[in-house]
N, CA, C and O atoms as a DFTB+ gen file, in Angstrom:
472 C
 N C O
     1  1     -24.408     -36.485     -32.868
     2  2     -23.247     -35.660     -33.142
     3  2     -23.549     -34.190     -32.866
     4  3     -22.716     -33.472     -32.313
     5  1     -24.748     -33.747     -33.256
     6  2     -25.154     -32.360     -33.053
     7  2     -25.235     -32.035     -31.558
     8  3     -24.871     -30.934     -31.144
     9  1     -25.715     -32.993     -30.742
    10  2     -25.836     -32.787     -29.296
    11  2     -24.459     -32.645     -28.642
    12  3     -24.281     -31.851     -27.718
    13  1     -23.501     -33.412     -29.126
    14  2     -22.138     -33.344     -28.572
    15  2     -21.518     -31.978     -28.853
    16  3     -20.904     -31.387     -27.965
    17  1     -21.666     -31.478     -30.052
    18  2     -21.115     -30.166     -30.424
    19  2     -21.769     -29.061     -29.598
    20  3     -21.076     -28.169     -29.109
    21  1     -23.076     -29.104     -29.436
    22  2     -23.783     -28.096     -28.638
    23  2     -23.343     -28.180     -27.177
    24  3     -23.139     -27.152     -26.532
    25  1     -23.195     -29.397     -26.655
    26  2     -22.740     -29.570     -25.272
    27  2     -21.329     -29.023     -25.093
    28  3     -21.042     -28.379     -24.084
    29  1     -20.443     -29.269     -26.056
    30  2     -19.073     -28.746     -25.979
    31  2     -19.056     -27.213     -26.029
    32  3     -18.300     -26.580     -25.291
    33  1     -19.864     -26.627     -26.873
    34  2     -19.929     -25.162     -26.965
    35  2     -20.434     -24.564     -25.652
    36  3     -19.889     -23.570     -25.171
    37  1     -21.469     -25.164     -25.076
    38  2     -21.990     -24.679     -23.789
    39  2     -20.934     -24.833     -22.695
    40  3     -20.749     -23.934     -21.875
    41  1     -20.247     -25.969     -22.685
    42  2     -19.191     -26.205     -21.705
    43  2     -18.070     -25.176     -21.847
    44  3     -17.594     -24.652     -20.839
    45  1     -17.642     -24.876     -23.060
    46  2     -16.586     -23.885     -23.285
    47  2     -17.021     -22.486     -22.835
    48  3     -16.239     -21.763     -22.217
    49  1     -18.244     -22.109     -23.139
    50  2     -18.744     -20.799     -22.725
    51  2     -18.773     -20.694     -21.205
    52  3     -18.358     -19.679     -20.645
    53  1     -19.261     -21.737     -20.535
    54  2     -19.283     -21.734     -19.067
    55  2     -17.868     -21.702     -18.486
    56  3     -17.615     -21.007     -17.503
    57  1     -16.956     -22.448     -19.088
    58  2     -15.567     -22.472     -18.612
    59  2     -14.912     -21.107     -18.767
    60  3     -14.263     -20.628     -17.836
    61  1     -15.069     -20.475     -19.920
    62  2     -14.494     -19.151     -20.136
    63  2     -15.107     -18.117     -19.188
    64  3     -14.405     -17.241     -18.683
    65  1     -16.396     -18.218     -18.952
    66  2     -17.056     -17.313     -18.013
    67  2     -16.517     -17.462     -16.605
    68  3     -16.259     -16.468     -15.926
    69  1     -16.343     -18.711     -16.156
    70  2     -15.801     -18.955     -14.830
    71  2     -14.371     -18.456     -14.717
    72  3     -14.021     -17.837     -13.712
    73  1     -13.540     -18.703     -15.709
    74  2     -12.148     -18.245     -15.684
    75  2     -12.063     -16.718     -15.668
    76  3     -11.219     -16.159     -14.968
    77  1     -12.910     -16.045     -16.418
    78  2     -12.922     -14.585     -16.421
    79  2     -13.327     -14.047     -15.051
    80  3     -12.733     -13.086     -14.562
    81  1     -14.327     -14.655     -14.434
    82  2     -14.763     -14.250     -13.098
    83  2     -13.645     -14.467     -12.075
    84  3     -13.376     -13.584     -11.261
    85  1     -12.995     -15.627     -12.108
    86  2     -11.926     -15.942     -11.156
    87  2     -10.752     -14.982     -11.321
    88  3     -10.190     -14.527     -10.326
    89  1     -10.378     -14.670     -12.541
    90  2      -9.265     -13.749     -12.787
    91  2      -9.594     -12.337     -12.317
    92  3      -8.745     -11.673     -11.724
    93  1     -10.797     -11.876     -12.569
    94  2     -11.218     -10.548     -12.117
    95  2     -11.204     -10.481     -10.599
    96  3     -10.784      -9.476     -10.025
    97  1     -11.651     -11.523      -9.957
    98  2     -11.682     -11.556      -8.489
    99  2     -10.269     -11.551      -7.922
   100  3     -10.012     -10.863      -6.934
   101  1      -9.350     -12.300      -8.518
   102  2      -7.971     -12.338      -8.038
   103  2      -7.254     -11.009      -8.267
   104  3      -6.388     -10.638      -7.474
   105  1      -7.589     -10.302      -9.313
   106  2      -6.934      -9.036      -9.630
   107  2      -7.446      -7.898      -8.759
   108  3      -6.812      -6.843      -8.707
   109  1      -8.546      -8.072      -8.089
   110  2      -9.133      -7.039      -7.252
   111  2      -8.254      -6.786      -6.028
   112  3      -7.885      -7.739      -5.343
   113  1      -7.904      -5.518      -5.731
   114  2      -7.075      -5.213      -4.559
   115  2      -7.732      -5.622      -3.249
   116  3      -7.032      -5.947      -2.290
   117  1      -9.052      -5.614      -3.185
   118  2      -9.739      -5.947      -1.951
   119  2      -9.642      -7.436      -1.609
   120  3      -9.830      -7.810      -0.451
   121  1      -9.355      -8.278      -2.579
   122  2      -9.258      -9.706      -2.291
   123  2      -7.843     -10.103      -1.873
   124  3      -7.604     -11.254      -1.506
   125  1      -6.918      -9.167      -1.927
   126  2      -5.533      -9.436      -1.542
   127  2      -5.294      -8.972      -0.109
   128  3      -6.120      -8.263       0.465
   129  1      -4.179      -9.368       0.459
   130  2      -3.817      -8.981       1.818
   131  2      -2.496      -8.211       1.755
   132  3      -1.422      -8.805       1.849
   133  1      -2.580      -6.875       1.595
   134  2      -1.372      -6.072       1.438
   135  2      -1.596      -4.660       1.952
   136  3      -2.731      -4.203       2.082
   137  1      -0.491      -3.974       2.244
   138  2      -0.522      -2.549       2.563
   139  2       0.755      -1.915       2.022
   140  3       1.792      -2.571       1.918
   141  1       0.667      -0.636       1.681
   142  2       1.804       0.078       1.101
   143  2       1.911       1.474       1.700
   144  3       0.953       2.009       2.258
   145  1       3.101       2.047       1.571
   146  2       3.315       3.456       1.921
   147  2       3.953       4.135       0.721
   148  3       4.729       3.529      -0.018
   149  1       3.610       5.407       0.542
   150  2       4.208       6.173      -0.540
   151  2       4.057       7.655      -0.234
   152  3       3.170       8.062       0.517
   153  1       4.942       8.459      -0.832
   154  2       4.849       9.904      -0.671
   155  2       3.655      10.428      -1.452
   156  3       3.391       9.992      -2.572
   157  1       2.934      11.372      -0.847
   158  2       1.781      11.965      -1.520
   159  2       2.240      12.734      -2.757
   160  3       1.578      12.692      -3.794
   161  1       3.356      13.427      -2.655
   162  2       3.937      14.132      -3.791
   163  2       5.455      13.992      -3.695
   164  3       6.102      14.784      -3.010
   165  1       6.026      13.009      -4.362
   166  2       7.451      12.739      -4.194
   167  2       8.390      13.799      -4.748
   168  3       9.579      13.779      -4.431
   169  1       7.897      14.723      -5.562
   170  2       8.784      15.687      -6.208
   171  2       8.966      16.990      -5.436
   172  3       9.883      17.752      -5.743
   173  1       8.123      17.269      -4.444
   174  2       8.324      18.521      -3.712
   175  2       9.004      18.253      -2.371
   176  3       9.364      17.117      -2.063
   177  1       9.176      19.316      -1.576
   178  2       9.957      19.214      -0.344
   179  2       9.178      18.737       0.876
   180  3       9.781      18.504       1.924
   181  1       7.872      18.584       0.777
   182  2       7.178      18.135       1.987
   183  2       7.289      16.622       2.145
   184  3       7.617      15.903       1.201
   185  1       7.013      16.166       3.339
   186  2       7.172      14.754       3.659
   187  2       5.835      14.039       3.826
   188  3       5.782      12.963       4.421
   189  1       4.754      14.624       3.308
   190  2       3.444      13.971       3.412
   191  2       3.523      12.586       2.787
   192  3       4.042      12.415       1.684
   193  1       3.002      11.604       3.507
   194  2       2.981      10.248       2.964
   195  2       1.632       9.609       3.235
   196  3       0.869      10.057       4.091
   197  1       1.358       8.548       2.483
   198  2       0.075       7.867       2.549
   199  2       0.318       6.414       2.942
   200  3       1.236       5.765       2.441
   201  1      -0.522       5.918       3.847
   202  2      -0.554       4.496       4.165
   203  2      -1.861       3.962       3.582
   204  3      -2.947       4.383       3.981
   205  1      -1.746       3.047       2.650
   206  2      -2.924       2.449       2.019
   207  2      -3.044       1.008       2.509
   208  3      -2.124       0.208       2.339
   209  1      -4.166       0.691       3.109
   210  2      -4.325      -0.600       3.764
   211  2      -5.365      -1.470       3.059
   212  3      -6.527      -1.082       2.933
   213  1      -4.945      -2.627       2.609
   214  2      -5.854      -3.656       2.096
   215  2      -5.547      -4.975       2.782
   216  3      -5.647      -6.046       2.183
   217  1      -5.170      -4.875       4.058
   218  2      -4.841      -6.071       4.834
   219  2      -5.782      -6.166       6.029
   220  3      -6.600      -5.279       6.274
   221  1      -5.647      -7.247       6.755
   222  2      -6.453      -7.420       7.963
   223  2      -5.890      -6.608       9.130
   224  3      -6.562      -6.415      10.142
   225  1      -4.662      -6.140       8.980
   226  2      -4.017      -5.320      10.015
   227  2      -4.633      -3.926      10.022
   228  3      -4.855      -3.350       8.957
   229  1      -4.913      -3.370      11.202
   230  2      -5.498      -2.032      11.272
   231  2      -4.639      -1.057      12.071
   232  3      -4.861       0.151      11.996
   233  1      -3.674      -1.545      12.825
   234  2      -2.834      -0.669      13.659
   235  2      -1.450      -0.541      13.041
   236  3      -0.769      -1.534      12.783
   237  1      -1.054       0.695      12.814
   238  2       0.238       0.998      12.196
   239  2       1.010       1.958      13.083
   240  3       0.420       2.824      13.729
   241  1       2.325       1.807      13.118
   242  2       3.206       2.729      13.838
   243  2       4.177       3.311      12.821
   244  3       4.857       2.569      12.111
   245  1       4.243       4.647      12.748
   246  2       5.153       5.277      11.805
   247  2       6.151       6.145      12.553
   248  3       5.869       6.647      13.641
   249  1       7.326       6.314      11.947
   250  2       8.382       7.137      12.519
   251  2       9.140       7.831      11.394
   252  3       9.390       7.249      10.338
   253  1       9.503       9.096      11.646
   254  2      10.339       9.858      10.726
   255  2      11.729       9.895      11.343
   256  3      11.900      10.314      12.488
   257  1      12.728       9.449      10.569
   258  2      14.092       9.361      11.082
   259  2      15.060      10.151      10.221
   260  3      14.915      10.229       9.001
   261  1      16.044      10.731      10.875
   262  2      17.186      11.337      10.212
   263  2      18.401      10.586      10.722
   264  3      18.725      10.665      11.907
   265  1      19.062       9.874       9.862
   266  2      20.081       8.902      10.252
   267  2      19.416       7.908      11.205
   268  3      18.505       7.193      10.784
   269  1      19.824       7.837      12.440
   270  2      19.197       6.920      13.407
   271  2      18.338       7.670      14.423
   272  3      17.757       7.055      15.317
   273  1      18.254       9.001      14.290
   274  2      17.500       9.815      15.240
   275  2      16.035       9.880      14.846
   276  3      15.710      10.176      13.696
   277  1      15.145       9.604      15.801
   278  2      13.709       9.693      15.555
   279  2      13.279      11.146      15.721
   280  3      13.420      11.724      16.798
   281  1      12.752      11.734      14.641
   282  2      12.297      13.119      14.671
   283  2      10.836      13.228      15.101
   284  3      10.454      14.169      15.797
   285  1      10.028      12.259      14.683
   286  2       8.612      12.260      15.024
   287  2       8.077      10.859      14.820
   288  3       8.508      10.153      13.908
   289  1       7.130      10.446      15.671
   290  2       6.511       9.139      15.517
   291  2       5.108       9.158      16.109
   292  3       4.786       9.987      16.959
   293  1       4.287       8.234      15.647
   294  2       2.915       8.137      16.136
   295  2       2.309       6.810      15.701
   296  3       2.850       6.098      14.855
   297  1       1.173       6.505      16.306
   298  2       0.379       5.339      15.922
   299  2      -0.855       5.816      15.184
   300  3      -1.373       6.899      15.454
   301  1      -1.321       5.006      14.253
   302  2      -2.514       5.358      13.490
   303  2      -3.301       4.078      13.196
   304  3      -2.721       3.017      12.966
   305  1      -4.617       4.198      13.207
   306  2      -5.474       3.077      12.847
   307  2      -6.103       3.350      11.487
   308  3      -6.644       4.428      11.240
   309  1      -6.022       2.351      10.609
   310  2      -6.574       2.478       9.257
   311  2      -7.360       1.214       8.960
   312  3      -6.823       0.109       9.029
   313  1      -8.626       1.378       8.632
   314  2      -9.487       0.233       8.332
   315  2      -9.078      -0.415       7.011
   316  3      -8.426       0.204       6.170
   317  1      -9.474      -1.663       6.852
   318  2      -9.189      -2.367       5.600
   319  2      -9.917      -1.675       4.456
   320  3     -11.099      -1.350       4.569
   321  1      -9.208      -1.450       3.355
   322  2      -9.774      -0.783       2.194
   323  2      -9.671       0.728       2.243
   324  3     -10.143       1.408       1.331
   325  1      -9.057       1.271       3.299
   326  2      -8.941       2.726       3.447
   327  2      -7.493       3.150       3.292
   328  3      -6.579       2.325       3.316
   329  1      -7.302       4.452       3.132
   330  2      -5.959       5.011       3.125
   331  2      -5.971       6.292       3.927
   332  3      -6.996       6.965       4.033
   333  1      -4.817       6.626       4.493
   334  2      -4.708       7.819       5.335
   335  2      -3.447       8.565       4.959
   336  3      -2.368       7.984       4.843
   337  1      -3.606       9.866       4.771
   338  2      -2.448      10.710       4.476
   339  2      -1.952      11.334       5.773
   340  3      -2.722      11.939       6.519
   341  1      -0.662      11.181       6.033
   342  2      -0.015      11.782       7.194
   343  2       0.669      13.051       6.693
   344  3       1.546      12.991       5.831
   345  1       0.265      14.202       7.238
   346  2       0.770      15.490       6.763
   347  2       1.963      15.945       7.602
   348  3       1.845      16.203       8.800
   349  1       3.099      16.033       6.946
   350  2       4.335      16.513       7.551
   351  2       4.975      17.493       6.573
   352  3       4.905      17.292       5.361
   353  1       5.586      18.530       7.080
   354  2       6.319      19.438       6.202
   355  2       7.778      19.472       6.619
   356  3       8.122      19.193       7.767
   357  1       8.609      19.811       5.682
   358  2      10.049      19.889       5.933
   359  2      10.346      20.901       7.033
   360  3      11.277      20.707       7.816
   361  1       9.567      21.978       7.103
   362  2       9.815      23.019       8.105
   363  2       9.517      22.529       9.527
   364  3       9.992      23.133      10.489
   365  1       8.749      21.461       9.680
   366  2       8.486      20.902      11.011
   367  2       9.747      20.350      11.665
   368  3       9.784      20.165      12.881
   369  1      10.773      20.089      10.873
   370  2      11.955      19.414      11.372
   371  2      13.224      20.267      11.320
   372  3      14.319      19.751      11.544
   373  1      13.095      21.551      11.032
   374  2      14.265      22.430      11.001
   375  2      15.075      22.256       9.735
   376  3      14.537      21.949       8.672
   377  1      16.368      22.454       9.864
   378  2      17.274      22.385       8.724
   379  2      17.583      20.926       8.384
   380  3      18.199      20.213       9.176
   381  1      17.157      20.499       7.222
   382  2      17.374      19.111       6.793
   383  2      18.300      19.017       5.588
   384  3      18.401      17.961       4.964
   385  1      18.976      20.115       5.258
   386  2      19.809      20.103       4.058
   387  2      20.927      19.066       4.187
   388  3      21.524      18.895       5.250
   389  1      21.185      18.389       3.084
   390  2      22.197      17.338       2.982
   391  2      21.939      16.173       3.934
   392  3      22.880      15.556       4.434
   393  1      20.671      15.873       4.184
   394  2      20.329      14.750       5.052
   395  2      19.381      13.796       4.333
   396  3      18.631      14.189       3.440
   397  1      19.435      12.556       4.742
   398  2      18.499      11.553       4.244
   399  2      17.427      11.359       5.315
   400  3      17.723      10.972       6.446
   401  1      16.194      11.630       4.945
   402  2      15.072      11.461       5.856
   403  2      14.324      10.200       5.446
   404  3      13.897      10.071       4.299
   405  1      14.167       9.278       6.376
   406  2      13.436       8.050       6.069
   407  2      12.181       7.967       6.929
   408  3      12.155       8.415       8.075
   409  1      11.156       7.387       6.349
   410  2       9.895       7.169       7.039
   411  2       9.684       5.667       7.099
   412  3       9.658       4.985       6.075
   413  1       9.533       5.166       8.313
   414  2       9.358       3.740       8.535
   415  2       7.973       3.496       9.094
   416  3       7.536       4.186      10.014
   417  1       7.280       2.510       8.536
   418  2       5.953       2.125       9.021
   419  2       6.000       0.642       9.364
   420  3       6.481      -0.183       8.588
   421  1       5.483       0.328      10.554
   422  2       5.475      -1.049      11.031
   423  2       4.039      -1.451      11.347
   424  3       3.304      -0.712      12.001
   425  1       3.655      -2.625      10.877
   426  2       2.353      -3.217      11.211
   427  2       2.593      -4.684      11.497
   428  3       3.049      -5.433      10.634
   429  1       2.283      -5.084      12.713
   430  2       2.511      -6.461      13.143
   431  2       3.999      -6.770      12.986
   432  3       4.815      -6.116      13.635
   433  1       4.380      -7.724      12.167
   434  2       5.793      -8.071      11.968
   435  2       6.344      -7.544      10.655
   436  3       7.474      -7.866      10.289
   437  1       5.573      -6.747       9.946
   438  2       5.980      -6.257       8.630
   439  2       6.412      -4.793       8.723
   440  3       5.728      -3.970       9.332
   441  1       7.555      -4.482       8.110
   442  2       8.120      -3.132       8.152
   443  2       8.384      -2.660       6.733
   444  3       8.927      -3.397       5.910
   445  1       7.986      -1.395       6.451
   446  2       8.243      -0.802       5.138
   447  2       8.853       0.572       5.347
   448  3       8.579       1.246       6.340
   449  1       9.699       0.981       4.381
   450  2      10.440       2.230       4.543
   451  2      10.526       2.972       3.209
   452  3      10.714       2.369       2.152
   453  1      10.383       4.293       3.289
   454  2      10.604       5.166       2.136
   455  2      11.528       6.287       2.603
   456  3      11.626       6.551       3.801
   457  1      12.200       6.940       1.674
   458  2      13.113       8.019       2.064
   459  2      13.212       9.090       1.006
   460  3      12.878       8.890      -0.162
   461  1      13.694      10.258       1.468
   462  2      14.006      11.388       0.597
   463  2      15.346      11.957       1.009
   464  3      15.685      11.997       2.192
   465  1      16.107      12.398       0.013
   466  2      17.359      13.098       0.277
   467  2      17.134      14.596       0.102
   468  3      16.551      15.031      -0.891
   469  1      17.595      15.374       1.060
   470  2      17.487      16.834       0.968
   471  2      18.851      17.459       0.834
   472  3      18.964      18.682       0.743
């Protein structure tokens, strides 16, 4: 009886240890396949944005649009686990008052978009 209880306790400890390890590994951003874009400072007037890459994709194409007009665009390479800030200022694009400026980033078949109203 004593051996069974000790074996069960050891089994439970090993099981809990394995589950904790598996959960920590799944929660790690590096084990996932994702990328995001966001404004570096969403509250001010500049349009600096960040592309954070935790995917296998390394080539990104970004464009700044006002309505349907492309104001600026470029390609950028970002390694897995890295992030890159794209520096843009409102003054680079002239008068943007009362306009919606959107930033679109495309990687492979995935497209993401953020915007600001001026």
